[in-house]
GROMACS .gro file of C-alpha atoms in nm:
model
  170
    1UNK     CA    1  -0.016   0.030  -0.010
    2UNK     CA    2   0.145   0.293  -0.121
    3UNK     CA    3   0.178   0.618   0.136
    4UNK     CA    4   0.235   0.957  -0.007
    5UNK     CA    5   0.627   1.035   0.011
    6UNK     CA    6   0.530   1.356   0.235
    7UNK     CA    7   0.310   1.136   0.490
    8UNK     CA    8   0.621   0.860   0.500
    9UNK     CA    9   0.848   1.187   0.633
   10UNK     CA   10   0.605   1.281   0.843
   11UNK     CA   11   0.543   0.936   1.002
   12UNK     CA   12   0.929   0.917   1.027
   13UNK     CA   13   0.984   1.236   1.171
   14UNK     CA   14   0.712   1.141   1.427
   15UNK     CA   15   0.867   0.797   1.534
   16UNK     CA   16   1.201   0.996   1.562
   17UNK     CA   17   1.018   1.229   1.793
   18UNK     CA   18   0.856   0.948   1.994
   19UNK     CA   19   1.196   0.774   2.021
   20UNK     CA   20   1.387   1.071   2.137
   21UNK     CA   21   1.104   1.157   2.401
   22UNK     CA   22   1.102   0.769   2.542
   23UNK     CA   23   1.494   0.803   2.566
   24UNK     CA   24   1.475   1.136   2.759
   25UNK     CA   25   1.175   1.100   2.956
   26UNK     CA   26   1.128   0.706   2.972
   27UNK     CA   27   0.774   0.708   2.870
   28UNK     CA   28   0.591   0.777   2.539
   29UNK     CA   29   0.474   1.125   2.490
   30UNK     CA   30   0.123   1.231   2.496
   31UNK     CA   31  -0.036   1.362   2.173
   32UNK     CA   32  -0.019   1.694   2.321
   33UNK     CA   33   0.341   1.678   2.404
   34UNK     CA   34   0.426   1.544   2.014
   35UNK     CA   35   0.196   1.864   1.896
   36UNK     CA   36   0.428   2.092   2.073
   37UNK     CA   37   0.768   1.918   1.995
   38UNK     CA   38   0.675   1.888   1.611
   39UNK     CA   39   0.486   2.232   1.621
   40UNK     CA   40   0.187   2.105   1.508
   41UNK     CA   41  -0.192   2.073   1.576
   42UNK     CA   42  -0.311   1.780   1.791
   43UNK     CA   43  -0.535   1.664   1.532
   44UNK     CA   44  -0.298   1.649   1.278
   45UNK     CA   45  -0.074   1.453   1.526
   46UNK     CA   46  -0.366   1.185   1.546
   47UNK     CA   47  -0.435   1.204   1.155
   48UNK     CA   48  -0.021   1.115   1.134
   49UNK     CA   49  -0.050   0.821   1.390
   50UNK     CA   50  -0.376   0.688   1.241
   51UNK     CA   51  -0.200   0.679   0.909
   52UNK     CA   52   0.102   0.507   1.042
   53UNK     CA   53  -0.116   0.232   1.217
   54UNK     CA   54  -0.316   0.192   0.915
   55UNK     CA   55  -0.022   0.125   0.709
   56UNK     CA   56   0.067  -0.254   0.677
   57UNK     CA   57   0.280  -0.407   0.387
   58UNK     CA   58   0.119  -0.675   0.182
   59UNK     CA   59   0.426  -0.869   0.229
   60UNK     CA   60   0.375  -0.921   0.579
   61UNK     CA   61   0.373  -1.304   0.710
   62UNK     CA   62   0.051  -1.452   0.797
   63UNK     CA   63   0.022  -1.756   1.029
   64UNK     CA   64   0.233  -1.979   1.239
   65UNK     CA   65   0.467  -2.107   0.949
   66UNK     CA   66   0.472  -1.709   0.803
   67UNK     CA   67   0.467  -1.877   0.452
   68UNK     CA   68   0.153  -1.669   0.347
   69UNK     CA   69   0.166  -1.307   0.350
   70UNK     CA   70  -0.124  -1.031   0.378
   71UNK     CA   71  -0.095  -0.998  -0.011
   72UNK     CA   72  -0.191  -1.337  -0.069
   73UNK     CA   73  -0.540  -1.302   0.068
   74UNK     CA   74  -0.615  -0.950  -0.124
   75UNK     CA   75  -0.856  -1.012  -0.389
   76UNK     CA   76  -0.777  -0.855  -0.746
   77UNK     CA   77  -1.133  -0.672  -0.840
   78UNK     CA   78  -0.995  -0.633  -1.209
   79UNK     CA   79  -1.037  -1.010  -1.270
   80UNK     CA   80  -1.362  -1.156  -1.272
   81UNK     CA   81  -1.450  -1.500  -1.072
   82UNK     CA   82  -1.471  -1.808  -1.252
   83UNK     CA   83  -1.821  -1.818  -1.168
   84UNK     CA   84  -1.906  -1.498  -1.295
   85UNK     CA   85  -1.694  -1.573  -1.590
   86UNK     CA   86  -1.873  -1.912  -1.685
   87UNK     CA   87  -2.247  -1.740  -1.624
   88UNK     CA   88  -2.127  -1.445  -1.853
   89UNK     CA   89  -2.050  -1.712  -2.120
   90UNK     CA   90  -2.382  -1.920  -2.048
   91UNK     CA   91  -2.563  -1.582  -2.094
   92UNK     CA   92  -2.373  -1.505  -2.415
   93UNK     CA   93  -2.431  -1.848  -2.600
   94UNK     CA   94  -2.817  -1.845  -2.503
   95UNK     CA   95  -2.872  -1.479  -2.654
   96UNK     CA   96  -2.675  -1.618  -2.954
   97UNK     CA   97  -2.918  -1.896  -2.957
   98UNK     CA   98  -3.218  -1.666  -2.942
   99UNK     CA   99  -3.030  -1.472  -3.209
  100UNK     CA  100  -2.983  -1.759  -3.451
  101UNK     CA  101  -3.378  -1.771  -3.450
  102UNK     CA  102  -3.382  -1.460  -3.668
  103UNK     CA  103  -3.264  -1.417  -4.032
  104UNK     CA  104  -2.893  -1.277  -4.031
  105UNK     CA  105  -2.970  -0.910  -4.095
  106UNK     CA  106  -3.223  -0.895  -3.796
  107UNK     CA  107  -2.961  -1.057  -3.575
  108UNK     CA  108  -2.713  -0.828  -3.656
  109UNK     CA  109  -2.933  -0.505  -3.628
  110UNK     CA  110  -3.014  -0.637  -3.265
  111UNK     CA  111  -2.671  -0.682  -3.184
  112UNK     CA  112  -2.558  -0.319  -3.317
  113UNK     CA  113  -2.847  -0.175  -3.152
  114UNK     CA  114  -2.757  -0.308  -2.795
  115UNK     CA  115  -2.400  -0.319  -2.809
  116UNK     CA  116  -2.375  -0.718  -2.834
  117UNK     CA  117  -2.083  -0.715  -3.071
  118UNK     CA  118  -1.871  -0.433  -2.899
  119UNK     CA  119  -2.029  -0.351  -2.601
  120UNK     CA  120  -2.121   0.001  -2.746
  121UNK     CA  121  -2.496   0.045  -2.847
  122UNK     CA  122  -2.524   0.189  -3.192
  123UNK     CA  123  -2.762   0.453  -3.313
  124UNK     CA  124  -3.062   0.389  -3.583
  125UNK     CA  125  -2.868   0.622  -3.780
  126UNK     CA  126  -2.483   0.423  -3.747
  127UNK     CA  127  -2.672   0.091  -3.782
  128UNK     CA  128  -2.821   0.248  -4.101
  129UNK     CA  129  -2.528   0.367  -4.278
  130UNK     CA  130  -2.352   0.012  -4.202
  131UNK     CA  131  -2.658  -0.144  -4.418
  132UNK     CA  132  -2.674   0.152  -4.638
  133UNK     CA  133  -3.011   0.206  -4.564
  134UNK     CA  134  -3.239   0.468  -4.363
  135UNK     CA  135  -3.287   0.470  -3.984
  136UNK     CA  136  -3.648   0.451  -4.004
  137UNK     CA  137  -3.581   0.130  -4.203
  138UNK     CA  138  -3.364  -0.007  -3.922
  139UNK     CA  139  -3.603   0.107  -3.670
  140UNK     CA  140  -3.892  -0.118  -3.884
  141UNK     CA  141  -3.643  -0.412  -3.895
  142UNK     CA  142  -3.554  -0.378  -3.516
  143UNK     CA  143  -3.934  -0.347  -3.413
  144UNK     CA  144  -4.003  -0.680  -3.610
  145UNK     CA  145  -3.714  -0.900  -3.499
  146UNK     CA  146  -3.830  -0.780  -3.138
  147UNK     CA  147  -4.196  -0.905  -3.216
  148UNK     CA  148  -4.053  -1.251  -3.353
  149UNK     CA  149  -3.886  -1.261  -3.008
  150UNK     CA  150  -4.195  -1.232  -2.836
  151UNK     CA  151  -4.375  -1.500  -3.016
  152UNK     CA  152  -4.424  -1.818  -2.814
  153UNK     CA  153  -4.237  -2.058  -3.062
  154UNK     CA  154  -3.909  -1.844  -2.950
  155UNK     CA  155  -4.010  -1.775  -2.576
  156UNK     CA  156  -3.872  -2.128  -2.460
  157UNK     CA  157  -3.498  -1.958  -2.566
  158UNK     CA  158  -3.574  -1.652  -2.366
  159UNK     CA  159  -3.707  -1.831  -2.077
  160UNK     CA  160  -3.369  -2.013  -2.043
  161UNK     CA  161  -3.203  -1.677  -2.065
  162UNK     CA  162  -3.422  -1.518  -1.782
  163UNK     CA  163  -3.369  -1.856  -1.588
  164UNK     CA  164  -3.006  -1.802  -1.641
  165UNK     CA  165  -3.024  -1.397  -1.547
  166UNK     CA  166  -3.209  -1.489  -1.225
  167UNK     CA  167  -2.919  -1.734  -1.097
  168UNK     CA  168  -2.689  -1.469  -1.177
  169UNK     CA  169  -2.817  -1.203  -0.990
  170UNK     CA  170  -2.852  -1.451  -0.650
   0.00000   0.00000   0.00000
């Protein structure tokens, strides 16, 4: 865990002041005494002491055998869990299954409009340019495709997709 350089220097100065005081007086200084010695307000001294207490190296050994470190137990949020990744793949497969029940043009229009290709939803105008048709024509194709997906003959695909989504939320 990184601490700003100026704070590290301040913590070191605080530790030196505490050590010197202890050597002279045989006891730890109070916050009030530290504030006077360092020429800082008491609340600033408490803030520095808190920062010093909260700072722990990720390399600090943990456990009796000390073969693990704190860093071994810190989760990396930038990496998706295997469970989430598997669920994402299943949902993607189910969406593809549903879209395969449409003609290729309808499927592509929905993929583009809802960002299923690159994660970015396209406007009617952008999709129209891709297909070299008007945005009104794209709107009509989209409405028709969505109507087809609502038809009972395709609802079984959607039901399995919604079932997956329900489990994913829990």
